[in-house]
Amino acid sequence: MILSKAIPLAYAPYIGAEAVSLYLLYASLADQGNALVEPDDLKEFLDMDSESLEKCNQVLEEYGLVKLENHEHNEKIVTNCYVLQPPPLPQTLYQDLRKKTLTSYIEDVLDFVPAKPVTKRSRPRQSLVTPAKLIAKFHKGMGKGRADIFEREAGKKNISDLIEKGYSLEDIDFAVEWGLENARNEIEDFSSVKNLIERAIAAREEHMVERTQRVKEEVKDQEEEQIKRKMVDAYRNMMSDIERKRLRERVTAELLKDEKIKEEFISEQLIIIKENEIIRKEYLRGSGGE
C-alpha cells in the first residue's frame, strides 16, 4: 500500500490522531480488498465509541480525505466510504501550519506547495437527453424501427410543445418509458405522450415519496436496533460474575441439546449471540429491549 505522507504530517494537526488512524485503517482495508466493514468492528479495533467514529468520519469528509455516500440497496441504507487522495492543503491552513515547529521538515519531505484558489467558470449543465434520442427511443420501444422524416418532425413538435408547458427533456424521457411500460395500449404515436405525461410524473412523485418513507423507516429501525444493542451491552456490563457464569452455563446447555448444532460448531461468537438473545427477551422485556 502506498499512502501519501501528507496524511500523518500535514493534515494531522487539523484532523487529529483518531481521524488519522481511521483513515489509515480505511486505506489498509481497501488495499486488502475488503468491501464491507461493520462499524462495530471499526470501533472495537480502534477502541472508539460511536460518537467518536461519527465525528472522525465527518472530519475526514470535511477535509476531502474520504467521500461518504448513502445508497439504497434491497430497501436498506448502505453507507459507502471512498478513500481519496489527499487534496492540497488550503492556503488558510497552510499559513497556520507555517507557525508550527515542524513546518520546514514537512515542506522538505512532502515537497509541499499550498493549494491556490481556483476560480471555476460555471457552465450550463448539458442534458444527456436530446429530442432525437427521445424520438428514437419511442419508436424502438413501439417496435416500429427507425422513424421517417415525417415522424421525426412530428415528434420534435410534440417535444417542443411539452417544453413550452414547463416539462424538461428528462420529464419527457421518463414519460416515454413509463407509457411504454404502463399504458402501451393508449399509445398511437408520439403525441400520445402529451396525454400521458401528467400521469407519469404523478406516478414518479408517488414512488419517490414511498421510497423516501421506506428510507426513513429503515433509518429509524437502524437507530432503534442500535439502542437495543447498547442496552444489552450495558446490562451485560452490570451483571455480576455469578450471573454471567449462570447465563453462560444455561446457553451452553441449550446449544448442546440442539440436535441441529454440532458440538464442534459451538463457537464463542455463537454463545455470545445466544446470551444476547436471552438478555433481550427475558431481562430487558418491557424496557424497550423488545
PDB file of C-alpha atoms in Angstrom:
ATOM      1  CA  MET A   1       0.000   0.000   0.000  1.00  0.00           C
ATOM      2  CA  ILE A   2       1.356   3.410  -0.992  1.00  0.00           C
ATOM      3  CA  LEU A   3      -0.042   6.249   1.112  1.00  0.00           C
ATOM      4  CA  SER A   4       0.716   9.948   0.941  1.00  0.00           C
ATOM      5  CA  LYS A   5       2.781  11.271   3.853  1.00  0.00           C
ATOM      6  CA  ALA A   6       0.560  14.346   3.830  1.00  0.00           C
ATOM      7  CA  ILE A   7      -1.978  12.480   5.974  1.00  0.00           C
ATOM      8  CA  PRO A   8       0.110  11.938   9.138  1.00  0.00           C
ATOM      9  CA  LEU A   9       2.228  15.068   8.599  1.00  0.00           C
ATOM     10  CA  ALA A  10       0.300  17.987   7.117  1.00  0.00           C
ATOM     11  CA  TYR A  11      -3.282  17.028   7.952  1.00  0.00           C
ATOM     12  CA  ALA A  12      -2.748  15.524  11.410  1.00  0.00           C
ATOM     13  CA  PRO A  13      -2.693  18.891  13.291  1.00  0.00           C
ATOM     14  CA  TYR A  14      -6.173  19.643  11.953  1.00  0.00           C
ATOM     15  CA  ILE A  15      -7.985  16.305  11.819  1.00  0.00           C
ATOM     16  CA  GLY A  16      -6.458  14.765  14.956  1.00  0.00           C
ATOM     17  CA  ALA A  17      -4.782  11.453  15.745  1.00  0.00           C
ATOM     18  CA  GLU A  18      -8.029   9.430  15.855  1.00  0.00           C
ATOM     19  CA  ALA A  19      -9.080  10.603  12.388  1.00  0.00           C
ATOM     20  CA  VAL A  20      -5.594   9.816  11.043  1.00  0.00           C
ATOM     21  CA  SER A  21      -5.839   6.300  12.499  1.00  0.00           C
ATOM     22  CA  LEU A  22      -9.278   5.804  10.969  1.00  0.00           C
ATOM     23  CA  TYR A  23      -8.071   6.991   7.554  1.00  0.00           C
ATOM     24  CA  LEU A  24      -5.068   4.646   7.679  1.00  0.00           C
ATOM     25  CA  LEU A  25      -7.380   1.770   8.639  1.00  0.00           C
ATOM     26  CA  TYR A  26      -9.776   2.556   5.775  1.00  0.00           C
ATOM     27  CA  ALA A  27      -6.885   2.667   3.295  1.00  0.00           C
ATOM     28  CA  SER A  28      -5.400  -0.583   4.644  1.00  0.00           C
ATOM     29  CA  LEU A  29      -8.728  -2.417   4.431  1.00  0.00           C
ATOM     30  CA  ALA A  30      -9.277  -1.149   0.898  1.00  0.00           C
ATOM     31  CA  ASP A  31      -5.767  -2.297  -0.033  1.00  0.00           C
ATOM     32  CA  GLN A  32      -6.625  -5.788   1.243  1.00  0.00           C
ATOM     33  CA  GLY A  33      -9.766  -5.846  -0.899  1.00  0.00           C
ATOM     34  CA  ASN A  34     -12.337  -5.607   1.895  1.00  0.00           C
ATOM     35  CA  ALA A  35     -15.634  -4.332   0.500  1.00  0.00           C
ATOM     36  CA  LEU A  36     -17.747  -4.397   3.666  1.00  0.00           C
ATOM     37  CA  VAL A  37     -16.707  -3.482   7.210  1.00  0.00           C
ATOM     38  CA  GLU A  38     -19.129  -3.188  10.099  1.00  0.00           C
ATOM     39  CA  PRO A  39     -18.904  -0.015  12.254  1.00  0.00           C
ATOM     40  CA  ASP A  40     -18.745  -2.175  15.387  1.00  0.00           C
ATOM     41  CA  ASP A  41     -15.567  -3.811  14.078  1.00  0.00           C
ATOM     42  CA  LEU A  42     -14.008  -0.400  13.424  1.00  0.00           C
ATOM     43  CA  LYS A  43     -14.903   0.818  16.901  1.00  0.00           C
ATOM     44  CA  GLU A  44     -13.528  -2.287  18.561  1.00  0.00           C
ATOM     45  CA  PHE A  45     -10.261  -2.221  16.597  1.00  0.00           C
ATOM     46  CA  LEU A  46      -9.626   1.491  17.245  1.00  0.00           C
ATOM     47  CA  ASP A  47     -11.141   1.459  20.741  1.00  0.00           C
ATOM     48  CA  MET A  48     -13.653   4.173  19.756  1.00  0.00           C
ATOM     49  CA  ASP A  49     -17.243   4.797  20.723  1.00  0.00           C
ATOM     50  CA  SER A  50     -19.984   5.563  18.196  1.00  0.00           C
ATOM     51  CA  GLU A  51     -19.775   9.318  18.743  1.00  0.00           C
ATOM     52  CA  SER A  52     -16.019   9.397  18.139  1.00  0.00           C
ATOM     53  CA  LEU A  53     -16.316   7.277  14.986  1.00  0.00           C
ATOM     54  CA  GLU A  54     -19.029   9.533  13.571  1.00  0.00           C
ATOM     55  CA  LYS A  55     -17.005  12.642  14.411  1.00  0.00           C
ATOM     56  CA  CYS A  56     -13.881  11.236  12.719  1.00  0.00           C
ATOM     57  CA  ASN A  57     -15.866  10.346   9.596  1.00  0.00           C
ATOM     58  CA  GLN A  58     -17.276  13.871   9.462  1.00  0.00           C
ATOM     59  CA  VAL A  59     -13.807  15.407   9.845  1.00  0.00           C
ATOM     60  CA  LEU A  60     -12.315  13.198   7.099  1.00  0.00           C
ATOM     61  CA  GLU A  61     -15.188  14.049   4.794  1.00  0.00           C
ATOM     62  CA  GLU A  62     -14.948  17.761   5.602  1.00  0.00           C
ATOM     63  CA  TYR A  63     -11.264  17.839   4.624  1.00  0.00           C
ATOM     64  CA  GLY A  64     -11.901  15.896   1.433  1.00  0.00           C
ATOM     65  CA  LEU A  65      -9.971  12.809   2.541  1.00  0.00           C
ATOM     66  CA  VAL A  66     -12.901  10.391   2.240  1.00  0.00           C
ATOM     67  CA  LYS A  67     -16.223  10.514   0.484  1.00  0.00           C
ATOM     68  CA  LEU A  68     -19.284   9.157   2.295  1.00  0.00           C
ATOM     69  CA  GLU A  69     -22.379   8.217   0.347  1.00  0.00           C
ATOM     70  CA  ASN A  70     -25.660   6.603   1.373  1.00  0.00           C
ATOM     71  CA  HIS A  71     -27.240   4.211  -1.091  1.00  0.00           C
ATOM     72  CA  GLU A  72     -30.488   2.283  -1.005  1.00  0.00           C
ATOM     73  CA  HIS A  73     -29.886  -1.411  -1.689  1.00  0.00           C
ATOM     74  CA  ASN A  74     -32.600  -4.036  -1.243  1.00  0.00           C
ATOM     75  CA  GLU A  75     -34.616  -1.408   0.675  1.00  0.00           C
ATOM     76  CA  LYS A  76     -31.744  -0.921   3.142  1.00  0.00           C
ATOM     77  CA  ILE A  77     -29.407   2.016   3.667  1.00  0.00           C
ATOM     78  CA  VAL A  78     -25.808   1.176   2.815  1.00  0.00           C
ATOM     79  CA  THR A  79     -23.045   3.680   3.593  1.00  0.00           C
ATOM     80  CA  ASN A  80     -20.053   3.553   1.291  1.00  0.00           C
ATOM     81  CA  CYS A  81     -16.753   5.203   2.213  1.00  0.00           C
ATOM     82  CA  TYR A  82     -14.389   6.069  -0.634  1.00  0.00           C
ATOM     83  CA  VAL A  83     -10.762   6.711   0.391  1.00  0.00           C
ATOM     84  CA  LEU A  84      -9.478   9.561  -1.735  1.00  0.00           C
ATOM     85  CA  GLN A  85      -6.080  11.028  -2.454  1.00  0.00           C
ATOM     86  CA  PRO A  86      -5.440  13.945  -0.073  1.00  0.00           C
ATOM     87  CA  PRO A  87      -6.080  17.304  -1.749  1.00  0.00           C
ATOM     88  CA  PRO A  88      -3.536  20.148  -1.420  1.00  0.00           C
ATOM     89  CA  LEU A  89      -3.771  21.837   1.963  1.00  0.00           C
ATOM     90  CA  PRO A  90      -5.835  25.062   1.677  1.00  0.00           C
ATOM     91  CA  GLN A  91      -3.846  28.294   1.893  1.00  0.00           C
ATOM     92  CA  THR A  92      -5.536  29.309   5.154  1.00  0.00           C
ATOM     93  CA  LEU A  93      -4.418  26.098   6.847  1.00  0.00           C
ATOM     94  CA  TYR A  94      -1.011  26.293   5.185  1.00  0.00           C
ATOM     95  CA  GLN A  95      -0.432  29.714   6.717  1.00  0.00           C
ATOM     96  CA  ASP A  96      -1.368  28.320  10.112  1.00  0.00           C
ATOM     97  CA  LEU A  97       0.860  25.296   9.558  1.00  0.00           C
ATOM     98  CA  ARG A  98       3.855  27.556   8.933  1.00  0.00           C
ATOM     99  CA  LYS A  99       3.654  28.686  12.571  1.00  0.00           C
ATOM    100  CA  LYS A 100       4.351  25.147  13.781  1.00  0.00           C
ATOM    101  CA  THR A 101       7.870  23.929  14.532  1.00  0.00           C
ATOM    102  CA  LEU A 102       7.923  21.010  12.059  1.00  0.00           C
ATOM    103  CA  THR A 103       6.919  23.117   9.057  1.00  0.00           C
ATOM    104  CA  SER A 104      10.322  23.146   7.363  1.00  0.00           C
ATOM    105  CA  TYR A 105      10.657  19.381   7.806  1.00  0.00           C
ATOM    106  CA  ILE A 106       7.165  18.776   6.400  1.00  0.00           C
ATOM    107  CA  GLU A 107       7.826  21.004   3.402  1.00  0.00           C
ATOM    108  CA  ASP A 108      11.080  19.182   2.630  1.00  0.00           C
ATOM    109  CA  VAL A 109       9.533  15.721   2.938  1.00  0.00           C
ATOM    110  CA  LEU A 110       6.369  16.472   1.001  1.00  0.00           C
ATOM    111  CA  ASP A 111       7.808  18.996  -1.440  1.00  0.00           C
ATOM    112  CA  PHE A 112       4.897  20.958  -0.118  1.00  0.00           C
ATOM    113  CA  VAL A 113       3.009  23.528  -2.174  1.00  0.00           C
ATOM    114  CA  PRO A 114      -0.163  25.135  -0.819  1.00  0.00           C
ATOM    115  CA  ALA A 115      -3.321  24.948  -2.834  1.00  0.00           C
ATOM    116  CA  LYS A 116      -4.085  28.007  -4.915  1.00  0.00           C
ATOM    117  CA  PRO A 117      -7.633  29.291  -5.067  1.00  0.00           C
ATOM    118  CA  VAL A 118      -9.238  28.125  -8.284  1.00  0.00           C
ATOM    119  CA  THR A 119     -11.991  30.119  -9.904  1.00  0.00           C
ATOM    120  CA  LYS A 120     -14.244  27.856 -11.860  1.00  0.00           C
ATOM    121  CA  ARG A 121     -16.407  29.099 -14.658  1.00  0.00           C
ATOM    122  CA  SER A 122     -19.904  27.859 -14.293  1.00  0.00           C
ATOM    123  CA  ARG A 123     -21.213  26.293 -17.454  1.00  0.00           C
ATOM    124  CA  PRO A 124     -24.829  25.371 -18.046  1.00  0.00           C
ATOM    125  CA  ARG A 125     -25.470  21.688 -17.479  1.00  0.00           C
ATOM    126  CA  GLN A 126     -25.864  19.831 -20.727  1.00  0.00           C
ATOM    127  CA  SER A 127     -28.646  17.280 -20.709  1.00  0.00           C
ATOM    128  CA  LEU A 128     -27.806  13.775 -21.863  1.00  0.00           C
ATOM    129  CA  VAL A 129     -31.318  13.538 -23.292  1.00  0.00           C
ATOM    130  CA  THR A 130     -31.937  15.052 -26.729  1.00  0.00           C
ATOM    131  CA  PRO A 131     -35.098  15.243 -28.852  1.00  0.00           C
ATOM    132  CA  ALA A 132     -33.516  12.938 -31.435  1.00  0.00           C
ATOM    133  CA  LYS A 133     -32.725  10.310 -28.782  1.00  0.00           C
ATOM    134  CA  LEU A 134     -36.236  10.580 -27.357  1.00  0.00           C
ATOM    135  CA  ILE A 135     -37.846  10.022 -30.738  1.00  0.00           C
ATOM    136  CA  ALA A 136     -35.541   7.077 -31.495  1.00  0.00           C
ATOM    137  CA  LYS A 137     -36.269   5.509 -28.076  1.00  0.00           C
ATOM    138  CA  PHE A 138     -40.021   5.907 -28.569  1.00  0.00           C
ATOM    139  CA  HIS A 139     -40.101   4.252 -31.989  1.00  0.00           C
ATOM    140  CA  LYS A 140     -37.770   1.453 -30.883  1.00  0.00           C
ATOM    141  CA  GLY A 141     -39.989   0.814 -27.852  1.00  0.00           C
ATOM    142  CA  MET A 142     -43.062   0.676 -30.083  1.00  0.00           C
ATOM    143  CA  GLY A 143     -41.314  -1.827 -32.342  1.00  0.00           C
ATOM    144  CA  LYS A 144     -41.649   0.434 -35.372  1.00  0.00           C
ATOM    145  CA  GLY A 145     -37.969   0.567 -36.197  1.00  0.00           C
ATOM    146  CA  ARG A 146     -36.438   3.780 -37.447  1.00  0.00           C
ATOM    147  CA  ALA A 147     -38.680   6.870 -37.622  1.00  0.00           C
ATOM    148  CA  ASP A 148     -39.137   8.506 -41.016  1.00  0.00           C
ATOM    149  CA  ILE A 149     -38.711  12.233 -41.582  1.00  0.00           C
ATOM    150  CA  PHE A 150     -42.413  13.000 -41.006  1.00  0.00           C
ATOM    151  CA  GLU A 151     -42.464  11.088 -37.706  1.00  0.00           C
ATOM    152  CA  ARG A 152     -39.266  12.833 -36.569  1.00  0.00           C
ATOM    153  CA  GLU A 153     -40.641  16.284 -37.332  1.00  0.00           C
ATOM    154  CA  ALA A 154     -43.942  15.488 -35.589  1.00  0.00           C
ATOM    155  CA  GLY A 155     -42.038  14.175 -32.593  1.00  0.00           C
ATOM    156  CA  LYS A 156     -39.924  17.350 -32.394  1.00  0.00           C
ATOM    157  CA  LYS A 157     -43.093  19.450 -32.486  1.00  0.00           C
ATOM    158  CA  ASN A 158     -44.645  17.450 -29.628  1.00  0.00           C
ATOM    159  CA  ILE A 159     -41.461  17.708 -27.568  1.00  0.00           C
ATOM    160  CA  SER A 160     -41.315  21.475 -28.185  1.00  0.00           C
ATOM    161  CA  ASP A 161     -44.935  21.823 -27.027  1.00  0.00           C
ATOM    162  CA  LEU A 162     -44.200  19.928 -23.805  1.00  0.00           C
ATOM    163  CA  ILE A 163     -41.108  22.029 -23.095  1.00  0.00           C
ATOM    164  CA  GLU A 164     -43.196  25.201 -23.526  1.00  0.00           C
ATOM    165  CA  LYS A 165     -45.566  23.819 -20.869  1.00  0.00           C
ATOM    166  CA  GLY A 166     -42.648  23.580 -18.428  1.00  0.00           C
ATOM    167  CA  TYR A 167     -41.599  19.943 -18.778  1.00  0.00           C
ATOM    168  CA  SER A 168     -37.910  19.097 -19.093  1.00  0.00           C
ATOM    169  CA  LEU A 169     -36.369  16.635 -21.521  1.00  0.00           C
ATOM    170  CA  GLU A 170     -35.785  14.311 -18.527  1.00  0.00           C
ATOM    171  CA  ASP A 171     -39.515  14.510 -17.695  1.00  0.00           C
ATOM    172  CA  ILE A 172     -40.451  13.616 -21.264  1.00  0.00           C
ATOM    173  CA  ASP A 173     -37.920  10.784 -21.287  1.00  0.00           C
ATOM    174  CA  PHE A 174     -39.463   9.353 -18.110  1.00  0.00           C
ATOM    175  CA  ALA A 175     -42.966   9.711 -19.565  1.00  0.00           C
ATOM    176  CA  VAL A 176     -41.923   7.754 -22.660  1.00  0.00           C
ATOM    177  CA  GLU A 177     -40.518   4.900 -20.548  1.00  0.00           C
ATOM    178  CA  TRP A 178     -43.497   4.948 -18.176  1.00  0.00           C
ATOM    179  CA  GLY A 179     -46.004   4.968 -21.032  1.00  0.00           C
ATOM    180  CA  LEU A 180     -44.349   2.058 -22.847  1.00  0.00           C
ATOM    181  CA  GLU A 181     -44.391   0.029 -19.658  1.00  0.00           C
ATOM    182  CA  ASN A 182     -47.717   1.004 -18.082  1.00  0.00           C
ATOM    183  CA  ALA A 183     -50.026   2.367 -20.816  1.00  0.00           C
ATOM    184  CA  ARG A 184     -48.854   0.859 -24.068  1.00  0.00           C
ATOM    185  CA  ASN A 185     -52.393   0.240 -25.330  1.00  0.00           C
ATOM    186  CA  GLU A 186     -53.089   4.002 -25.086  1.00  0.00           C
ATOM    187  CA  ILE A 187     -50.152   4.977 -27.297  1.00  0.00           C
ATOM    188  CA  GLU A 188     -50.613   5.523 -31.023  1.00  0.00           C
ATOM    189  CA  ASP A 189     -47.814   7.963 -31.849  1.00  0.00           C
ATOM    190  CA  PHE A 190     -45.554  10.439 -30.042  1.00  0.00           C
ATOM    191  CA  SER A 191     -48.455  12.819 -29.464  1.00  0.00           C
ATOM    192  CA  SER A 192     -49.873  10.247 -27.034  1.00  0.00           C
ATOM    193  CA  VAL A 193     -47.018  11.105 -24.657  1.00  0.00           C
ATOM    194  CA  LYS A 194     -48.600  14.549 -24.202  1.00  0.00           C
ATOM    195  CA  ASN A 195     -51.719  12.876 -22.819  1.00  0.00           C
ATOM    196  CA  LEU A 196     -49.775  10.553 -20.505  1.00  0.00           C
ATOM    197  CA  ILE A 197     -47.086  12.805 -19.096  1.00  0.00           C
ATOM    198  CA  GLU A 198     -49.136  14.161 -16.176  1.00  0.00           C
ATOM    199  CA  ARG A 199     -49.948  10.632 -15.019  1.00  0.00           C
ATOM    200  CA  ALA A 200     -46.323   9.576 -15.475  1.00  0.00           C
ATOM    201  CA  ILE A 201     -44.951  12.479 -13.423  1.00  0.00           C
ATOM    202  CA  ALA A 202     -47.569  11.861 -10.711  1.00  0.00           C
ATOM    203  CA  ALA A 203     -46.545   8.195 -10.561  1.00  0.00           C
ATOM    204  CA  ARG A 204     -42.903   9.199 -10.288  1.00  0.00           C
ATOM    205  CA  GLU A 205     -43.626  11.608  -7.443  1.00  0.00           C
ATOM    206  CA  GLU A 206     -45.651   8.969  -5.611  1.00  0.00           C
ATOM    207  CA  HIS A 207     -42.824   6.452  -5.989  1.00  0.00           C
ATOM    208  CA  MET A 208     -40.294   8.965  -4.677  1.00  0.00           C
ATOM    209  CA  VAL A 209     -42.476   9.709  -1.645  1.00  0.00           C
ATOM    210  CA  GLU A 210     -42.845   5.987  -0.927  1.00  0.00           C
ATOM    211  CA  ARG A 211     -39.109   5.406  -1.316  1.00  0.00           C
ATOM    212  CA  THR A 212     -38.299   8.326   0.963  1.00  0.00           C
ATOM    213  CA  GLN A 213     -40.683   6.921   3.564  1.00  0.00           C
ATOM    214  CA  ARG A 214     -39.030   3.494   3.329  1.00  0.00           C
ATOM    215  CA  VAL A 215     -35.633   5.120   3.776  1.00  0.00           C
ATOM    216  CA  LYS A 216     -36.840   6.989   6.860  1.00  0.00           C
ATOM    217  CA  GLU A 217     -38.305   3.815   8.319  1.00  0.00           C
ATOM    218  CA  GLU A 218     -35.070   1.942   7.633  1.00  0.00           C
ATOM    219  CA  VAL A 219     -33.021   4.640   9.349  1.00  0.00           C
ATOM    220  CA  LYS A 220     -35.422   4.602  12.303  1.00  0.00           C
ATOM    221  CA  ASP A 221     -35.166   0.807  12.548  1.00  0.00           C
ATOM    222  CA  GLN A 222     -31.377   1.027  12.483  1.00  0.00           C
ATOM    223  CA  GLU A 223     -31.410   3.638  15.253  1.00  0.00           C
ATOM    224  CA  GLU A 224     -33.765   1.523  17.374  1.00  0.00           C
ATOM    225  CA  GLU A 225     -31.607  -1.551  16.839  1.00  0.00           C
ATOM    226  CA  GLN A 226     -28.531   0.432  17.878  1.00  0.00           C
ATOM    227  CA  ILE A 227     -30.297   1.466  21.093  1.00  0.00           C
ATOM    228  CA  LYS A 228     -31.242  -2.152  21.798  1.00  0.00           C
ATOM    229  CA  ARG A 229     -27.651  -3.264  21.324  1.00  0.00           C
ATOM    230  CA  LYS A 230     -26.410  -0.598  23.707  1.00  0.00           C
ATOM    231  CA  MET A 231     -28.978  -1.682  26.303  1.00  0.00           C
ATOM    232  CA  VAL A 232     -27.844  -5.292  26.009  1.00  0.00           C
ATOM    233  CA  ASP A 233     -24.181  -4.272  26.365  1.00  0.00           C
ATOM    234  CA  ALA A 234     -24.998  -2.080  29.357  1.00  0.00           C
ATOM    235  CA  TYR A 235     -26.971  -4.861  31.057  1.00  0.00           C
ATOM    236  CA  ARG A 236     -24.173  -7.356  30.413  1.00  0.00           C
ATOM    237  CA  ASN A 237     -21.621  -4.986  31.969  1.00  0.00           C
ATOM    238  CA  MET A 238     -23.765  -4.653  35.095  1.00  0.00           C
ATOM    239  CA  MET A 239     -24.121  -8.402  35.593  1.00  0.00           C
ATOM    240  CA  SER A 240     -22.123  -9.982  38.394  1.00  0.00           C
ATOM    241  CA  ASP A 241     -19.608 -12.730  37.699  1.00  0.00           C
ATOM    242  CA  ILE A 242     -22.012 -15.308  39.119  1.00  0.00           C
ATOM    243  CA  GLU A 243     -24.853 -14.116  36.843  1.00  0.00           C
ATOM    244  CA  ARG A 244     -22.598 -14.236  33.812  1.00  0.00           C
ATOM    245  CA  LYS A 245     -21.453 -17.738  34.708  1.00  0.00           C
ATOM    246  CA  ARG A 246     -25.031 -18.965  35.111  1.00  0.00           C
ATOM    247  CA  LEU A 247     -26.053 -17.391  31.812  1.00  0.00           C
ATOM    248  CA  ARG A 248     -23.071 -18.980  30.048  1.00  0.00           C
ATOM    249  CA  GLU A 249     -23.869 -22.423  31.519  1.00  0.00           C
ATOM    250  CA  ARG A 250     -27.525 -22.114  30.501  1.00  0.00           C
ATOM    251  CA  VAL A 251     -26.695 -21.119  26.912  1.00  0.00           C
ATOM    252  CA  THR A 252     -24.083 -23.866  26.564  1.00  0.00           C
ATOM    253  CA  ALA A 253     -26.529 -26.480  27.818  1.00  0.00           C
ATOM    254  CA  GLU A 254     -29.245 -25.320  25.399  1.00  0.00           C
ATOM    255  CA  LEU A 255     -26.864 -25.394  22.441  1.00  0.00           C
ATOM    256  CA  LEU A 256     -25.673 -28.906  23.311  1.00  0.00           C
ATOM    257  CA  LYS A 257     -29.298 -30.104  23.412  1.00  0.00           C
ATOM    258  CA  ASP A 258     -29.997 -28.676  19.951  1.00  0.00           C
ATOM    259  CA  GLU A 259     -29.643 -31.607  17.532  1.00  0.00           C
ATOM    260  CA  LYS A 260     -29.241 -29.207  14.595  1.00  0.00           C
ATOM    261  CA  ILE A 261     -25.982 -27.814  16.019  1.00  0.00           C
ATOM    262  CA  LYS A 262     -22.899 -29.994  16.186  1.00  0.00           C
ATOM    263  CA  GLU A 263     -20.749 -29.553  19.281  1.00  0.00           C
ATOM    264  CA  GLU A 264     -17.649 -28.633  17.257  1.00  0.00           C
ATOM    265  CA  PHE A 265     -19.565 -25.722  15.714  1.00  0.00           C
ATOM    266  CA  ILE A 266     -20.354 -24.102  19.087  1.00  0.00           C
ATOM    267  CA  SER A 267     -18.064 -21.067  18.995  1.00  0.00           C
ATOM    268  CA  GLU A 268     -17.605 -18.187  21.406  1.00  0.00           C
ATOM    269  CA  GLN A 269     -19.392 -15.885  18.975  1.00  0.00           C
ATOM    270  CA  LEU A 270     -22.415 -18.202  18.827  1.00  0.00           C
ATOM    271  CA  ILE A 271     -22.578 -18.346  22.629  1.00  0.00           C
ATOM    272  CA  ILE A 272     -22.491 -14.539  22.887  1.00  0.00           C
ATOM    273  CA  ILE A 273     -25.274 -14.228  20.289  1.00  0.00           C
ATOM    274  CA  LYS A 274     -27.482 -16.630  22.250  1.00  0.00           C
ATOM    275  CA  GLU A 275     -26.685 -14.810  25.506  1.00  0.00           C
ATOM    276  CA  ASN A 276     -27.734 -11.518  23.934  1.00  0.00           C
ATOM    277  CA  GLU A 277     -30.999 -13.071  22.749  1.00  0.00           C
ATOM    278  CA  ILE A 278     -31.813 -14.201  26.293  1.00  0.00           C
ATOM    279  CA  ILE A 279     -30.921 -10.781  27.731  1.00  0.00           C
ATOM    280  CA  ARG A 280     -33.238  -9.117  25.216  1.00  0.00           C
ATOM    281  CA  LYS A 281     -36.169 -11.472  25.657  1.00  0.00           C
ATOM    282  CA  GLU A 282     -36.101 -12.061  29.396  1.00  0.00           C
ATOM    283  CA  TYR A 283     -34.163  -9.381  31.222  1.00  0.00           C
ATOM    284  CA  LEU A 284     -34.977  -6.321  29.088  1.00  0.00           C
ATOM    285  CA  ARG A 285     -38.604  -7.174  28.362  1.00  0.00           C
ATOM    286  CA  GLY A 286     -40.781  -4.121  28.933  1.00  0.00           C
ATOM    287  CA  SER A 287     -37.752  -1.805  28.884  1.00  0.00           C
ATOM    288  CA  GLY A 288     -37.525  -1.256  25.139  1.00  0.00           C
ATOM    289  CA  GLY A 289     -35.484  -4.409  24.570  1.00  0.00           C
ATOM    290  CA  GLU A 290     -38.228  -5.956  22.510  1.00  0.00           C
TER     291      GLU A 290
END
